[in-house]
Amino acid sequence: MNREAYELANRIKTELGTDGDILLESPGDFKMKKYKNNMLQEIKREKQAKKKNFRGVSAAACAALILLAGTVIFSDDVHAMIRQISWSIGNALGISGDLADYREVINTSVEDKGYVITLQEAVASEKKLVINYTLQREDGAAMDEILTADGSLRINGKNVTDGVGGGAEFLDEEQKVVGVVLEYFVENADLSGENDFQISFERIGMTDAVKGNWDFAFKADGSELIADTKRTAIGKTFVVPNGGEITLDEFTSNELEQRIFYSLSDTSGYIFKAEAEDSEGNKAEFGVRIQDTDSGHMQNEEILYDGRLDAEAETVTITLYGVELPKESGQMSHDYVQIGEPFEITLR
């Protein structure tokens, strides 16, 4: 299964429908959606097996981020050595929709300690900044493993990051260029307008880390994406096994992502997920992206390669699950239990 197979999956229904006779002999719409969904699931599993994923759940779970001063000047000679890769946030997330109206194209490179980081794009969304960058060696040599860079985010001069997550993969067969997409969660910052962002990467790799300065500054405006976000109120409250409550407040959907926002009461020690299926037969799993003592949100984990719920569907059926966090070992349990009964929301 490869990218061509994915593109084929997107074309199947259209091509079968170009001729009336073929259309009459072809499977019905529901079966075609089922075939396409099955194929996309295989592609997602293949992509996820190749990717290195990482994410934060709360500010407390994230390592301290330290901003280092100074920006390394990127010379023309080094610039000529960079292998230019056309790789957008849409490519990184496998989104077929058009993010052109919402993204800030940066395409700026900084070199230090033998490594070149090229910050390519940024998209500001509600309580979140998404960026993508490429990392490669200055001498063009291959890398034995996927390397990523640790860095801090400042908005208008203030460090307000509550957590960070993302994924990384090699963009070439020679393993010379790593592509990374990062989500910075910023619960207490207003991104519904233009803001000044500063990102300082200070370390590359985990074992035998290379320390240096890879600093970037840019502007991004989340007003259009936030304005174009479709919102559906949920207002469903469930009792978790420890007696606390979780209220699913709102489902949101836009070109970048799909999320379920929720509020909590006395649910310390629990983490949640939701399974959803829309009226068109599309299924998705929502996993926690950020959670504190009284609120949080889950994000569609199936967004890769169009595993999203149809924003034009009439209804979505949601089933909530929860699991108790380990009290002694650091090993996360996957024994989620269903909380309450499945319920249906009507999309607006």
CSV table of C-alpha atoms in Angstrom, one decimal:
chain,number,residue,atom,x,y,z
A,1,MET,CA,0.0,0.0,0.0
A,2,ASN,CA,1.5,3.4,-1.0
A,3,ARG,CA,0.6,7.0,-1.9
A,4,GLU,CA,-0.6,6.0,-5.3
A,5,ALA,CA,-3.0,3.6,-3.7
A,6,TYR,CA,-4.3,6.4,-1.6
A,7,GLU,CA,-4.8,8.6,-4.6
A,8,LEU,CA,-6.6,5.7,-6.3
A,9,ALA,CA,-8.9,5.4,-3.3
A,10,ASN,CA,-9.9,9.0,-3.7
A,11,ARG,CA,-10.6,8.5,-7.4
A,12,ILE,CA,-12.5,5.2,-7.3
A,13,LYS,CA,-16.0,6.6,-7.1
A,14,THR,CA,-15.5,9.3,-9.6
A,15,GLU,CA,-13.9,7.0,-12.2
A,16,LEU,CA,-16.6,4.4,-11.8
A,17,GLY,CA,-19.2,7.1,-12.3
A,18,THR,CA,-17.9,8.6,-15.5
A,19,ASP,CA,-19.8,6.0,-17.6
A,20,GLY,CA,-23.5,5.3,-17.1
A,21,ASP,CA,-23.2,1.6,-17.9
A,22,ILE,CA,-20.3,1.1,-15.5
A,23,LEU,CA,-22.1,2.9,-12.8
A,24,LEU,CA,-25.1,0.7,-13.1
A,25,GLU,CA,-22.9,-2.4,-12.7
A,26,SER,CA,-20.8,-1.0,-9.9
A,27,PRO,CA,-21.4,-1.4,-6.1
A,28,GLY,CA,-23.7,1.1,-4.4
A,29,ASP,CA,-22.5,4.3,-2.7
A,30,PHE,CA,-22.4,2.7,0.7
A,31,LYS,CA,-20.3,-0.2,-0.4
A,32,MET,CA,-17.9,2.1,-2.3
A,33,LYS,CA,-17.5,4.2,0.9
A,34,LYS,CA,-16.8,1.0,2.8
A,35,TYR,CA,-14.1,-0.1,0.2
A,36,LYS,CA,-12.5,3.3,0.3
A,37,ASN,CA,-12.5,3.5,4.1
A,38,ASN,CA,-10.9,0.1,4.3
A,39,MET,CA,-8.2,1.0,1.9
A,40,LEU,CA,-7.5,4.3,3.8
A,41,GLN,CA,-7.3,2.4,7.0
A,42,GLU,CA,-4.5,0.2,5.6
A,43,ILE,CA,-2.6,3.2,4.4
A,44,LYS,CA,-2.9,4.9,7.8
A,45,ARG,CA,-1.5,1.8,9.5
A,46,GLU,CA,1.4,1.7,7.1
A,47,LYS,CA,2.1,5.4,7.6
A,48,GLN,CA,1.9,5.2,11.4
A,49,ALA,CA,4.3,2.2,11.4
A,50,LYS,CA,6.9,4.4,9.7
A,51,LYS,CA,6.4,7.5,11.8
A,52,LYS,CA,7.9,8.5,15.1
A,53,ASN,CA,5.0,10.0,17.1
A,54,PHE,CA,5.2,12.0,20.3
A,55,ARG,CA,2.6,14.1,22.2
A,56,GLY,CA,2.0,15.8,25.4
A,57,VAL,CA,-1.2,15.6,27.5
A,58,SER,CA,-0.7,18.3,30.0
A,59,ALA,CA,1.7,21.0,31.0
A,60,ALA,CA,2.9,18.9,33.9
A,61,ALA,CA,3.8,16.0,31.6
A,62,CYS,CA,6.1,18.2,29.4
A,63,ALA,CA,9.8,18.7,29.9
A,64,ALA,CA,10.9,22.2,30.8
A,65,LEU,CA,11.7,24.3,27.8
A,66,ILE,CA,14.5,26.9,28.0
A,67,LEU,CA,14.8,29.7,25.5
A,68,LEU,CA,18.4,30.4,24.3
A,69,ALA,CA,19.3,33.8,23.0
A,70,GLY,CA,20.9,34.4,19.6
A,71,THR,CA,20.1,33.4,16.1
A,72,VAL,CA,22.7,31.7,13.9
A,73,ILE,CA,23.2,33.5,10.6
A,74,PHE,CA,22.5,31.3,7.6
A,75,SER,CA,25.0,31.9,4.9
A,76,ASP,CA,24.5,31.7,1.1
A,77,ASP,CA,27.0,28.8,0.9
A,78,VAL,CA,25.1,26.7,3.3
A,79,HIS,CA,21.8,27.6,1.7
A,80,ALA,CA,23.1,26.1,-1.6
A,81,MET,CA,23.8,22.8,0.2
A,82,ILE,CA,20.2,22.4,1.5
A,83,ARG,CA,18.1,19.8,-0.2
A,84,GLN,CA,14.9,21.7,-0.9
A,85,ILE,CA,11.8,19.6,-0.1
A,86,SER,CA,8.3,20.8,-0.9
A,87,TRP,CA,6.5,19.6,2.2
A,88,SER,CA,3.5,21.5,3.6
A,89,ILE,CA,1.5,21.1,6.8
A,90,GLY,CA,-1.2,19.6,4.6
A,91,ASN,CA,1.3,17.0,3.4
A,92,ALA,CA,2.5,16.3,6.9
A,93,LEU,CA,-1.0,15.7,8.2
A,94,GLY,CA,-2.3,14.0,5.0
A,95,ILE,CA,-5.0,16.6,4.6
A,96,SER,CA,-6.6,16.8,1.2
A,97,GLY,CA,-8.3,20.0,2.0
A,98,ASP,CA,-6.8,23.4,1.1
A,99,LEU,CA,-5.0,25.2,4.0
A,100,ALA,CA,-3.7,27.9,1.7
A,101,ASP,CA,-6.1,30.5,3.2
A,102,TYR,CA,-4.9,29.8,6.7
A,103,ARG,CA,-1.2,29.0,6.6
A,104,GLU,CA,1.8,31.3,7.0
A,105,VAL,CA,4.6,30.3,4.6
A,106,ILE,CA,7.9,30.9,6.4
A,107,ASN,CA,10.5,28.8,4.5
A,108,THR,CA,13.4,30.0,6.5
A,109,SER,CA,16.6,27.9,7.3
A,110,VAL,CA,19.0,28.1,10.1
A,111,GLU,CA,22.3,26.1,10.4
A,112,ASP,CA,24.3,25.3,13.6
A,113,LYS,CA,26.5,22.5,14.8
A,114,GLY,CA,26.3,20.8,11.4
A,115,TYR,CA,22.5,20.6,11.2
A,116,VAL,CA,20.1,22.6,9.1
A,117,ILE,CA,16.5,23.2,10.3
A,118,THR,CA,14.1,24.7,7.8
A,119,LEU,CA,10.9,26.1,9.3
A,120,GLN,CA,8.4,25.8,6.4
A,121,GLU,CA,4.8,26.7,7.5
A,122,ALA,CA,2.7,27.6,10.5
A,123,VAL,CA,-1.0,27.5,11.1
A,124,ALA,CA,-2.6,29.2,14.1
A,125,SER,CA,-5.8,27.6,15.4
A,126,GLU,CA,-7.9,27.8,18.5
A,127,LYS,CA,-5.6,27.3,21.5
A,128,LYS,CA,-2.9,25.8,19.2
A,129,LEU,CA,-0.1,26.5,16.8
A,130,VAL,CA,0.9,23.9,14.3
A,131,ILE,CA,4.3,24.1,12.5
A,132,ASN,CA,6.3,21.8,10.2
A,133,TYR,CA,10.0,21.8,9.6
A,134,THR,CA,12.7,19.7,7.9
A,135,LEU,CA,15.9,18.7,9.5
A,136,GLN,CA,19.1,17.5,7.6
A,137,ARG,CA,22.8,17.4,8.0
A,138,GLU,CA,24.8,20.3,6.6
A,139,ASP,CA,27.1,17.9,4.7
A,140,GLY,CA,24.1,16.1,3.2
A,141,ALA,CA,25.0,12.7,4.9
A,142,ALA,CA,22.3,10.2,5.7
A,143,MET,CA,21.0,9.7,9.3
A,144,ASP,CA,20.8,6.4,11.1
A,145,GLU,CA,17.7,7.4,12.9
A,146,ILE,CA,14.9,9.9,12.9
A,147,LEU,CA,16.1,13.0,14.7
A,148,THR,CA,13.9,15.7,16.1
A,149,ALA,CA,14.6,19.1,17.7
A,150,ASP,CA,13.5,20.2,21.2
A,151,GLY,CA,12.5,23.9,21.3
A,152,SER,CA,10.4,26.5,23.2
A,153,LEU,CA,7.6,28.7,21.9
A,154,ARG,CA,7.0,32.3,22.9
A,155,ILE,CA,4.0,34.3,21.8
A,156,ASN,CA,4.4,38.1,22.0
A,157,GLY,CA,7.5,37.5,24.1
A,158,LYS,CA,5.8,35.2,26.7
A,159,ASN,CA,6.3,31.5,27.1
A,160,VAL,CA,2.7,30.2,27.4
A,161,THR,CA,3.0,26.6,26.1
A,162,ASP,CA,1.0,24.0,27.9
A,163,GLY,CA,2.3,21.0,26.0
A,164,VAL,CA,3.6,19.8,22.7
A,165,GLY,CA,3.1,16.8,20.4
A,166,GLY,CA,3.7,15.7,16.9
A,167,GLY,CA,5.2,13.2,14.5
A,168,ALA,CA,8.3,12.7,12.4
A,169,GLU,CA,9.3,10.7,9.4
A,170,PHE,CA,12.0,10.5,6.7
A,171,LEU,CA,10.9,12.3,3.6
A,172,ASP,CA,13.4,10.5,1.3
A,173,GLU,CA,14.5,6.9,0.7
A,174,GLU,CA,18.1,7.9,1.4
A,175,GLN,CA,17.2,9.0,4.9
A,176,LYS,CA,18.8,12.4,4.5
A,177,VAL,CA,15.8,14.6,5.3
A,178,VAL,CA,13.5,14.3,8.3
A,179,GLY,CA,10.1,16.0,8.2
A,180,VAL,CA,8.5,17.0,11.5
A,181,VAL,CA,5.1,18.4,12.4
A,182,LEU,CA,4.6,19.9,15.8
A,183,GLU,CA,1.5,21.0,17.7
A,184,TYR,CA,2.0,23.6,20.5
A,185,PHE,CA,-0.9,23.8,22.8
A,186,VAL,CA,-1.6,27.2,24.2
A,187,GLU,CA,-4.6,27.2,26.4
A,188,ASN,CA,-4.3,30.8,27.7
A,189,ALA,CA,-3.4,32.7,24.6
A,190,ASP,CA,-5.7,34.4,22.2
A,191,LEU,CA,-4.8,33.3,18.6
A,192,SER,CA,-7.8,34.9,16.9
A,193,GLY,CA,-5.7,37.6,15.5
A,194,GLU,CA,-2.1,38.3,14.4
A,195,ASN,CA,0.5,37.4,17.0
A,196,ASP,CA,4.4,37.4,17.0
A,197,PHE,CA,5.8,33.9,17.5
A,198,GLN,CA,9.3,33.0,18.4
A,199,ILE,CA,10.6,29.4,18.3
A,200,SER,CA,14.0,28.5,19.6
A,201,PHE,CA,15.2,24.9,19.0
A,202,GLU,CA,18.1,24.1,21.4
A,203,ARG,CA,18.8,20.4,21.1
A,204,ILE,CA,18.7,17.8,18.3
A,205,GLY,CA,18.2,14.1,19.3
A,206,MET,CA,17.7,12.4,22.6
A,207,THR,CA,20.8,10.2,23.1
A,208,ASP,CA,24.0,12.1,22.6
A,209,ALA,CA,22.0,15.2,21.9
A,210,VAL,CA,23.6,18.0,19.8
A,211,LYS,CA,23.1,21.3,21.5
A,212,GLY,CA,22.9,24.5,19.5
A,213,ASN,CA,20.8,27.5,18.5
A,214,TRP,CA,18.2,27.3,15.8
A,215,ASP,CA,15.9,30.4,16.3
A,216,PHE,CA,13.0,31.6,14.3
A,217,ALA,CA,10.6,34.5,14.5
A,218,PHE,CA,7.4,35.0,12.4
A,219,LYS,CA,3.8,36.3,12.5
A,220,ALA,CA,0.6,34.2,12.2
A,221,ASP,CA,-3.1,35.0,12.3
A,222,GLY,CA,-5.7,32.4,13.4
A,223,SER,CA,-8.8,34.6,12.8
A,224,GLU,CA,-9.9,33.1,9.5
A,225,LEU,CA,-9.5,29.4,10.5
A,226,ILE,CA,-11.3,30.1,13.8
A,227,ALA,CA,-14.1,31.9,12.1
A,228,ASP,CA,-14.5,29.1,9.5
A,229,THR,CA,-14.7,26.4,12.3
A,230,LYS,CA,-18.0,24.6,12.4
A,231,ARG,CA,-19.3,24.1,16.0
A,232,THR,CA,-21.9,21.8,17.4
A,233,ALA,CA,-22.9,21.9,21.1
A,234,ILE,CA,-23.0,18.6,22.9
A,235,GLY,CA,-23.8,19.2,26.5
A,236,LYS,CA,-23.7,15.5,27.6
A,237,THR,CA,-22.6,14.7,31.2
A,238,PHE,CA,-21.3,11.2,32.3
A,239,VAL,CA,-20.3,9.8,35.6
A,240,VAL,CA,-16.9,8.1,35.6
A,241,PRO,CA,-16.1,5.0,37.8
A,242,ASN,CA,-14.6,7.1,40.6
A,243,GLY,CA,-17.8,9.1,40.9
A,244,GLY,CA,-16.5,12.2,39.2
A,245,GLU,CA,-18.1,13.7,36.1
A,246,ILE,CA,-17.1,14.6,32.5
A,247,THR,CA,-19.2,16.8,30.3
A,248,LEU,CA,-18.7,16.7,26.6
A,249,ASP,CA,-19.2,20.4,25.6
A,250,GLU,CA,-18.6,20.9,21.9
A,251,PHE,CA,-17.6,19.2,18.7
A,252,THR,CA,-15.6,21.4,16.3
A,253,SER,CA,-14.4,20.8,12.7
A,254,ASN,CA,-12.3,22.8,10.3
A,255,GLU,CA,-9.9,22.1,7.4
A,256,LEU,CA,-7.0,21.5,9.9
A,257,GLU,CA,-8.6,19.3,12.6
A,258,GLN,CA,-11.6,17.9,14.4
A,259,ARG,CA,-11.9,18.2,18.2
A,260,ILE,CA,-14.2,17.4,21.2
A,261,PHE,CA,-13.9,19.9,24.1
A,262,TYR,CA,-14.9,18.8,27.5
A,263,SER,CA,-15.1,19.9,31.2
A,264,LEU,CA,-14.3,17.8,34.3
A,265,SER,CA,-15.3,17.6,37.9
A,266,ASP,CA,-13.4,15.4,40.4
A,267,THR,CA,-12.1,13.1,37.7
A,268,SER,CA,-8.4,13.2,38.7
A,269,GLY,CA,-6.6,10.0,37.7
A,270,TYR,CA,-8.6,9.3,34.6
A,271,ILE,CA,-7.9,9.9,30.9
A,272,PHE,CA,-10.5,9.6,28.1
A,273,LYS,CA,-11.1,8.8,24.5
A,274,ALA,CA,-14.1,8.7,22.2
A,275,GLU,CA,-15.1,6.7,19.2
A,276,ALA,CA,-17.3,8.3,16.6
A,277,GLU,CA,-19.2,7.4,13.4
A,278,ASP,CA,-21.0,9.8,11.1
A,279,SER,CA,-24.1,9.1,9.1
A,280,GLU,CA,-22.0,8.6,6.0
A,281,GLY,CA,-20.2,5.6,7.6
A,282,ASN,CA,-16.9,7.3,8.4
A,283,LYS,CA,-15.3,6.3,11.7
A,284,ALA,CA,-12.8,8.1,13.8
A,285,GLU,CA,-11.1,7.8,17.2
A,286,PHE,CA,-10.6,10.9,19.4
A,287,GLY,CA,-7.7,10.9,21.8
A,288,VAL,CA,-6.8,13.4,24.5
A,289,ARG,CA,-4.4,16.1,23.4
A,290,ILE,CA,-4.5,18.4,26.4
A,291,GLN,CA,-6.1,17.9,29.8
A,292,ASP,CA,-5.9,19.7,33.2
A,293,THR,CA,-7.9,19.4,36.4
A,294,ASP,CA,-11.1,20.9,35.0
A,295,SER,CA,-11.1,20.8,31.2
A,296,GLY,CA,-9.4,19.4,28.1
A,297,HIS,CA,-10.0,18.4,24.5
A,298,MET,CA,-9.7,15.3,22.4
A,299,GLN,CA,-8.6,15.3,18.8
A,300,ASN,CA,-9.4,13.1,15.9
A,301,GLU,CA,-6.5,10.6,15.7
A,302,GLU,CA,-7.6,9.4,12.3
A,303,ILE,CA,-7.1,12.7,10.5
A,304,LEU,CA,-4.1,11.2,8.6
A,305,TYR,CA,-5.0,10.6,5.0
A,306,ASP,CA,-8.6,11.8,5.3
A,307,GLY,CA,-9.7,9.6,8.2
A,308,ARG,CA,-12.1,12.4,9.3
A,309,LEU,CA,-15.7,12.6,10.0
A,310,ASP,CA,-17.7,14.3,7.2
A,311,ALA,CA,-18.4,17.9,8.2
A,312,GLU,CA,-21.5,17.7,5.9
A,313,ALA,CA,-22.9,14.6,7.5
A,314,GLU,CA,-26.2,14.9,9.2
A,315,THR,CA,-25.4,13.2,12.4
A,316,VAL,CA,-22.5,11.7,14.4
A,317,THR,CA,-22.8,8.9,17.0
A,318,ILE,CA,-20.2,9.2,19.9
A,319,THR,CA,-19.2,6.6,22.4
A,320,LEU,CA,-17.1,7.7,25.4
A,321,TYR,CA,-14.4,5.6,27.1
A,322,GLY,CA,-12.2,6.1,30.1
A,323,VAL,CA,-9.2,4.5,31.8
A,324,GLU,CA,-7.5,5.1,35.1
A,325,LEU,CA,-4.0,6.4,35.0
A,326,PRO,CA,-1.4,4.2,36.7
A,327,LYS,CA,-0.7,5.0,40.3
A,328,GLU,CA,2.6,3.3,40.7
A,329,SER,CA,4.2,2.3,37.4
A,330,GLY,CA,4.6,4.7,34.5
A,331,GLN,CA,3.0,2.1,32.1
A,332,MET,CA,-0.2,3.5,30.6
A,333,SER,CA,-3.1,1.0,30.6
A,334,HIS,CA,-5.1,0.5,27.4
A,335,ASP,CA,-8.0,-1.2,29.2
A,336,TYR,CA,-10.5,1.5,28.5
A,337,VAL,CA,-14.0,0.9,29.7
A,338,GLN,CA,-17.2,2.4,28.1
A,339,ILE,CA,-18.7,5.2,30.0
A,340,GLY,CA,-22.5,5.6,29.6
A,341,GLU,CA,-24.3,4.8,26.4
A,342,PRO,CA,-23.6,5.9,22.8
A,343,PHE,CA,-25.4,9.1,21.8
A,344,GLU,CA,-26.1,11.0,18.6
A,345,ILE,CA,-25.5,14.7,17.8
A,346,THR,CA,-26.9,16.6,14.8
A,347,LEU,CA,-24.2,18.6,13.0
A,348,ARG,CA,-24.8,22.2,12.3
